[in-house]
């Protein structure tokens, strides 16, 4: 549906034996935990991707609204269009602020599992709302391949799934909150 430039495929291992030297975490029983530690970085990365995509989509919305004329005026002059663009910009700023803050915490070596989950959850959901608004601004034109929003809209949807769905992020956030409370 989206991200057509990223080729994906199933990888199936049947009757596959891995030598002890190939174990993740270098010993039996710690592979899953080791793999999960990499998710903090991956979720922060997806948050940054979502933030960049949000900004690109907003640029497309502003460009289109400034060029599209309806009833003798650019649709950017209509208050409802301005409201949608303003909502998009506010969410993009919040996304960028979160990414920068959490990246700083991670660079300091702090535990950021809850923060990266919050960041990934917020930025990708915000991206979805931004893409939806800009698609709405484009109207029927946004649904055809002539306009970049058609591809960006499809691509945006995937980020709510990559590196754990939004619902998984909610579970991680709540789990970490409860752990903090119990400590």
PDB file of C-alpha atoms in Angstrom:
ATOM      1  CA  UNK A   1       0.000   0.000   0.000  1.00  0.00           C
ATOM      2  CA  UNK A   2       2.762   2.450   0.912  1.00  0.00           C
ATOM      3  CA  UNK A   3       6.548   2.730   1.159  1.00  0.00           C
ATOM      4  CA  UNK A   4       6.866   1.210  -2.295  1.00  0.00           C
ATOM      5  CA  UNK A   5      10.568   2.066  -2.389  1.00  0.00           C
ATOM      6  CA  UNK A   6      11.218  -0.207   0.603  1.00  0.00           C
ATOM      7  CA  UNK A   7      11.078  -3.772  -0.627  1.00  0.00           C
ATOM      8  CA  UNK A   8       9.852  -6.224   1.984  1.00  0.00           C
ATOM      9  CA  UNK A   9       9.434  -9.964   1.980  1.00  0.00           C
ATOM     10  CA  UNK A  10       8.815 -12.857   4.321  1.00  0.00           C
ATOM     11  CA  UNK A  11      11.826 -14.716   5.635  1.00  0.00           C
ATOM     12  CA  UNK A  12      11.023 -18.241   6.767  1.00  0.00           C
ATOM     13  CA  UNK A  13      13.411 -20.471   8.670  1.00  0.00           C
ATOM     14  CA  UNK A  14      12.377 -24.119   8.736  1.00  0.00           C
ATOM     15  CA  UNK A  15      14.592 -26.761  10.322  1.00  0.00           C
ATOM     16  CA  UNK A  16      17.248 -24.092  10.789  1.00  0.00           C
ATOM     17  CA  UNK A  17      19.991 -24.539  13.354  1.00  0.00           C
ATOM     18  CA  UNK A  18      21.927 -21.597  14.682  1.00  0.00           C
ATOM     19  CA  UNK A  19      25.340 -22.180  16.241  1.00  0.00           C
ATOM     20  CA  UNK A  20      25.881 -20.953  19.799  1.00  0.00           C
ATOM     21  CA  UNK A  21      28.142 -18.197  18.452  1.00  0.00           C
ATOM     22  CA  UNK A  22      25.145 -16.795  16.542  1.00  0.00           C
ATOM     23  CA  UNK A  23      22.862 -16.390  19.542  1.00  0.00           C
ATOM     24  CA  UNK A  24      21.493 -12.930  20.120  1.00  0.00           C
ATOM     25  CA  UNK A  25      22.777 -11.783  23.492  1.00  0.00           C
ATOM     26  CA  UNK A  26      25.553 -14.377  23.323  1.00  0.00           C
ATOM     27  CA  UNK A  27      23.760 -16.839  25.601  1.00  0.00           C
ATOM     28  CA  UNK A  28      20.500 -18.746  25.618  1.00  0.00           C
ATOM     29  CA  UNK A  29      17.454 -17.072  27.136  1.00  0.00           C
ATOM     30  CA  UNK A  30      18.455 -13.414  26.695  1.00  0.00           C
ATOM     31  CA  UNK A  31      17.832 -12.927  22.970  1.00  0.00           C
ATOM     32  CA  UNK A  32      14.346 -11.473  23.300  1.00  0.00           C
ATOM     33  CA  UNK A  33      15.410  -9.043  26.020  1.00  0.00           C
ATOM     34  CA  UNK A  34      18.432  -8.007  23.937  1.00  0.00           C
ATOM     35  CA  UNK A  35      16.249  -7.437  20.876  1.00  0.00           C
ATOM     36  CA  UNK A  36      13.759  -5.376  22.888  1.00  0.00           C
ATOM     37  CA  UNK A  37      16.538  -3.023  24.046  1.00  0.00           C
ATOM     38  CA  UNK A  38      17.091  -1.985  20.425  1.00  0.00           C
ATOM     39  CA  UNK A  39      13.492  -0.800  20.194  1.00  0.00           C
ATOM     40  CA  UNK A  40      14.196   2.418  22.120  1.00  0.00           C
ATOM     41  CA  UNK A  41      16.478   3.537  19.288  1.00  0.00           C
ATOM     42  CA  UNK A  42      14.162   2.229  16.560  1.00  0.00           C
ATOM     43  CA  UNK A  43      11.100   3.934  18.042  1.00  0.00           C
ATOM     44  CA  UNK A  44      12.923   7.219  18.340  1.00  0.00           C
ATOM     45  CA  UNK A  45      14.050   6.839  14.736  1.00  0.00           C
ATOM     46  CA  UNK A  46      10.462   6.233  13.568  1.00  0.00           C
ATOM     47  CA  UNK A  47       9.402   9.299  15.566  1.00  0.00           C
ATOM     48  CA  UNK A  48      11.940  11.417  13.705  1.00  0.00           C
ATOM     49  CA  UNK A  49      10.778   9.970  10.367  1.00  0.00           C
ATOM     50  CA  UNK A  50       7.156  10.746  11.290  1.00  0.00           C
ATOM     51  CA  UNK A  51       8.100  14.299  12.240  1.00  0.00           C
ATOM     52  CA  UNK A  52       9.920  14.871   8.959  1.00  0.00           C
ATOM     53  CA  UNK A  53       7.008  13.437   7.009  1.00  0.00           C
ATOM     54  CA  UNK A  54       4.607  15.683   8.935  1.00  0.00           C
ATOM     55  CA  UNK A  55       6.609  18.731   7.935  1.00  0.00           C
ATOM     56  CA  UNK A  56       6.734  17.620   4.292  1.00  0.00           C
ATOM     57  CA  UNK A  57       2.988  17.003   4.229  1.00  0.00           C
ATOM     58  CA  UNK A  58       2.328  20.422   5.749  1.00  0.00           C
ATOM     59  CA  UNK A  59       4.500  22.003   3.039  1.00  0.00           C
ATOM     60  CA  UNK A  60       2.356  20.231   0.428  1.00  0.00           C
ATOM     61  CA  UNK A  61      -0.811  21.495   2.131  1.00  0.00           C
ATOM     62  CA  UNK A  62       0.373  25.094   2.298  1.00  0.00           C
ATOM     63  CA  UNK A  63       1.538  24.985  -1.328  1.00  0.00           C
ATOM     64  CA  UNK A  64      -1.720  23.515  -2.579  1.00  0.00           C
ATOM     65  CA  UNK A  65      -3.918  25.844  -0.483  1.00  0.00           C
ATOM     66  CA  UNK A  66      -1.968  28.859  -1.754  1.00  0.00           C
ATOM     67  CA  UNK A  67      -2.310  27.807  -5.412  1.00  0.00           C
ATOM     68  CA  UNK A  68      -5.844  26.386  -5.506  1.00  0.00           C
ATOM     69  CA  UNK A  69      -8.420  29.038  -6.363  1.00  0.00           C
ATOM     70  CA  UNK A  70     -12.071  28.604  -5.499  1.00  0.00           C
ATOM     71  CA  UNK A  71     -14.753  31.304  -5.727  1.00  0.00           C
ATOM     72  CA  UNK A  72     -12.125  33.802  -6.880  1.00  0.00           C
ATOM     73  CA  UNK A  73      -9.720  33.354  -3.946  1.00  0.00           C
ATOM     74  CA  UNK A  74      -6.924  30.996  -2.989  1.00  0.00           C
ATOM     75  CA  UNK A  75      -8.416  28.460  -0.583  1.00  0.00           C
ATOM     76  CA  UNK A  76      -5.666  29.450   1.866  1.00  0.00           C
ATOM     77  CA  UNK A  77      -7.816  32.526   2.542  1.00  0.00           C
ATOM     78  CA  UNK A  78     -10.674  30.410   3.891  1.00  0.00           C
ATOM     79  CA  UNK A  79     -10.733  30.246   7.679  1.00  0.00           C
ATOM     80  CA  UNK A  80     -11.488  26.523   7.883  1.00  0.00           C
ATOM     81  CA  UNK A  81      -8.457  25.771   5.706  1.00  0.00           C
ATOM     82  CA  UNK A  82      -6.343  28.058   7.899  1.00  0.00           C
ATOM     83  CA  UNK A  83      -7.617  26.240  10.984  1.00  0.00           C
ATOM     84  CA  UNK A  84      -6.628  22.850   9.558  1.00  0.00           C
ATOM     85  CA  UNK A  85      -3.180  24.140   8.622  1.00  0.00           C
ATOM     86  CA  UNK A  86      -2.723  25.660  12.087  1.00  0.00           C
ATOM     87  CA  UNK A  87      -3.685  22.365  13.754  1.00  0.00           C
ATOM     88  CA  UNK A  88      -1.157  20.582  11.559  1.00  0.00           C
ATOM     89  CA  UNK A  89       1.614  23.029  12.464  1.00  0.00           C
ATOM     90  CA  UNK A  90       0.911  22.820  16.199  1.00  0.00           C
ATOM     91  CA  UNK A  91       1.087  19.013  16.134  1.00  0.00           C
ATOM     92  CA  UNK A  92       4.269  19.063  14.050  1.00  0.00           C
ATOM     93  CA  UNK A  93       5.914  21.422  16.520  1.00  0.00           C
ATOM     94  CA  UNK A  94       4.901  19.191  19.430  1.00  0.00           C
ATOM     95  CA  UNK A  95       6.288  16.177  17.561  1.00  0.00           C
ATOM     96  CA  UNK A  96       9.614  17.876  16.849  1.00  0.00           C
ATOM     97  CA  UNK A  97       9.890  19.020  20.466  1.00  0.00           C
ATOM     98  CA  UNK A  98       9.275  15.504  21.755  1.00  0.00           C
ATOM     99  CA  UNK A  99      11.814  13.940  19.399  1.00  0.00           C
ATOM    100  CA  UNK A 100      14.483  16.477  20.328  1.00  0.00           C
ATOM    101  CA  UNK A 101      13.855  16.065  24.076  1.00  0.00           C
ATOM    102  CA  UNK A 102      13.837  12.268  24.042  1.00  0.00           C
ATOM    103  CA  UNK A 103      16.908  12.130  21.785  1.00  0.00           C
ATOM    104  CA  UNK A 104      18.714  14.388  24.260  1.00  0.00           C
ATOM    105  CA  UNK A 105      17.741  12.122  27.171  1.00  0.00           C
ATOM    106  CA  UNK A 106      18.918   9.061  25.263  1.00  0.00           C
ATOM    107  CA  UNK A 107      22.202  10.763  24.383  1.00  0.00           C
ATOM    108  CA  UNK A 108      22.704  11.370  28.119  1.00  0.00           C
ATOM    109  CA  UNK A 109      22.366   7.626  28.687  1.00  0.00           C
ATOM    110  CA  UNK A 110      19.065   7.830  30.537  1.00  0.00           C
ATOM    111  CA  UNK A 111      16.442   5.066  30.499  1.00  0.00           C
ATOM    112  CA  UNK A 112      13.998   6.163  27.814  1.00  0.00           C
ATOM    113  CA  UNK A 113      11.740   3.175  27.167  1.00  0.00           C
ATOM    114  CA  UNK A 114       8.587   4.994  28.297  1.00  0.00           C
ATOM    115  CA  UNK A 115       9.631   8.223  26.594  1.00  0.00           C
ATOM    116  CA  UNK A 116      10.428   6.593  23.249  1.00  0.00           C
ATOM    117  CA  UNK A 117       7.097   4.753  23.339  1.00  0.00           C
ATOM    118  CA  UNK A 118       5.304   8.055  24.112  1.00  0.00           C
ATOM    119  CA  UNK A 119       7.233   9.770  21.351  1.00  0.00           C
ATOM    120  CA  UNK A 120       6.540   7.075  18.756  1.00  0.00           C
ATOM    121  CA  UNK A 121       2.867   6.912  19.743  1.00  0.00           C
ATOM    122  CA  UNK A 122       2.322  10.676  19.608  1.00  0.00           C
ATOM    123  CA  UNK A 123       4.364  11.495  16.496  1.00  0.00           C
ATOM    124  CA  UNK A 124       2.917   8.731  14.327  1.00  0.00           C
ATOM    125  CA  UNK A 125      -0.663   9.395  15.412  1.00  0.00           C
ATOM    126  CA  UNK A 126      -0.094  13.121  14.798  1.00  0.00           C
ATOM    127  CA  UNK A 127       1.302  12.271  11.358  1.00  0.00           C
ATOM    128  CA  UNK A 128      -1.897  10.362  10.603  1.00  0.00           C
ATOM    129  CA  UNK A 129      -4.042  13.327  11.601  1.00  0.00           C
ATOM    130  CA  UNK A 130      -1.855  15.742   9.625  1.00  0.00           C
ATOM    131  CA  UNK A 131      -1.966  13.550   6.524  1.00  0.00           C
ATOM    132  CA  UNK A 132      -5.736  13.262   6.857  1.00  0.00           C
ATOM    133  CA  UNK A 133      -6.211  17.032   7.144  1.00  0.00           C
ATOM    134  CA  UNK A 134      -3.954  17.789   4.184  1.00  0.00           C
ATOM    135  CA  UNK A 135      -5.724  15.148   2.121  1.00  0.00           C
ATOM    136  CA  UNK A 136      -8.979  16.905   3.043  1.00  0.00           C
ATOM    137  CA  UNK A 137      -7.520  20.261   1.964  1.00  0.00           C
ATOM    138  CA  UNK A 138      -6.651  18.738  -1.410  1.00  0.00           C
ATOM    139  CA  UNK A 139     -10.132  17.297  -1.784  1.00  0.00           C
ATOM    140  CA  UNK A 140     -10.546  14.946  -4.736  1.00  0.00           C
ATOM    141  CA  UNK A 141      -7.211  16.046  -6.190  1.00  0.00           C
ATOM    142  CA  UNK A 142      -5.428  14.500  -3.221  1.00  0.00           C
ATOM    143  CA  UNK A 143      -6.685  11.088  -4.227  1.00  0.00           C
ATOM    144  CA  UNK A 144      -4.944  11.038  -7.588  1.00  0.00           C
ATOM    145  CA  UNK A 145      -1.293  10.203  -8.228  1.00  0.00           C
ATOM    146  CA  UNK A 146      -0.580  13.631  -9.755  1.00  0.00           C
ATOM    147  CA  UNK A 147      -0.238  15.104  -6.285  1.00  0.00           C
ATOM    148  CA  UNK A 148       2.398  13.976  -3.739  1.00  0.00           C
ATOM    149  CA  UNK A 149      -0.162  13.818  -0.908  1.00  0.00           C
ATOM    150  CA  UNK A 150      -1.589  10.636  -2.445  1.00  0.00           C
ATOM    151  CA  UNK A 151       1.685   8.758  -1.802  1.00  0.00           C
ATOM    152  CA  UNK A 152       2.493  10.541   1.453  1.00  0.00           C
ATOM    153  CA  UNK A 153      -0.953   9.701   2.826  1.00  0.00           C
ATOM    154  CA  UNK A 154      -0.380   5.994   2.136  1.00  0.00           C
ATOM    155  CA  UNK A 155       3.154   6.095   3.517  1.00  0.00           C
ATOM    156  CA  UNK A 156       2.045   7.846   6.711  1.00  0.00           C
ATOM    157  CA  UNK A 157      -0.260   4.996   7.656  1.00  0.00           C
ATOM    158  CA  UNK A 158       2.558   2.484   7.928  1.00  0.00           C
ATOM    159  CA  UNK A 159       4.409   4.397  10.621  1.00  0.00           C
ATOM    160  CA  UNK A 160       1.646   3.646  13.143  1.00  0.00           C
ATOM    161  CA  UNK A 161       2.521  -0.028  12.647  1.00  0.00           C
ATOM    162  CA  UNK A 162       6.354  -0.101  12.309  1.00  0.00           C
ATOM    163  CA  UNK A 163       8.336  -0.821  15.497  1.00  0.00           C
ATOM    164  CA  UNK A 164       5.148  -1.683  17.368  1.00  0.00           C
ATOM    165  CA  UNK A 165       1.607  -0.535  16.723  1.00  0.00           C
ATOM    166  CA  UNK A 166       0.101   2.416  18.536  1.00  0.00           C
ATOM    167  CA  UNK A 167      -1.675  -0.028  20.815  1.00  0.00           C
ATOM    168  CA  UNK A 168       1.620  -1.712  21.717  1.00  0.00           C
ATOM    169  CA  UNK A 169       3.056   1.727  22.528  1.00  0.00           C
ATOM    170  CA  UNK A 170       0.127   2.315  24.888  1.00  0.00           C
ATOM    171  CA  UNK A 171       0.885  -0.967  26.647  1.00  0.00           C
ATOM    172  CA  UNK A 172       4.586  -0.134  26.947  1.00  0.00           C
ATOM    173  CA  UNK A 173       3.814   3.329  28.309  1.00  0.00           C
ATOM    174  CA  UNK A 174       1.367   1.994  30.898  1.00  0.00           C
ATOM    175  CA  UNK A 175       3.700  -0.860  31.894  1.00  0.00           C
ATOM    176  CA  UNK A 176       6.572   1.562  32.452  1.00  0.00           C
ATOM    177  CA  UNK A 177       4.333   3.950  34.417  1.00  0.00           C
ATOM    178  CA  UNK A 178       3.199   1.128  36.689  1.00  0.00           C
ATOM    179  CA  UNK A 179       6.793  -0.052  37.175  1.00  0.00           C
ATOM    180  CA  UNK A 180       7.789   3.478  38.217  1.00  0.00           C
ATOM    181  CA  UNK A 181       4.900   3.675  40.669  1.00  0.00           C
ATOM    182  CA  UNK A 182       5.795   0.303  42.218  1.00  0.00           C
ATOM    183  CA  UNK A 183       9.478   1.257  42.641  1.00  0.00           C
TER     184      UNK A 183
END
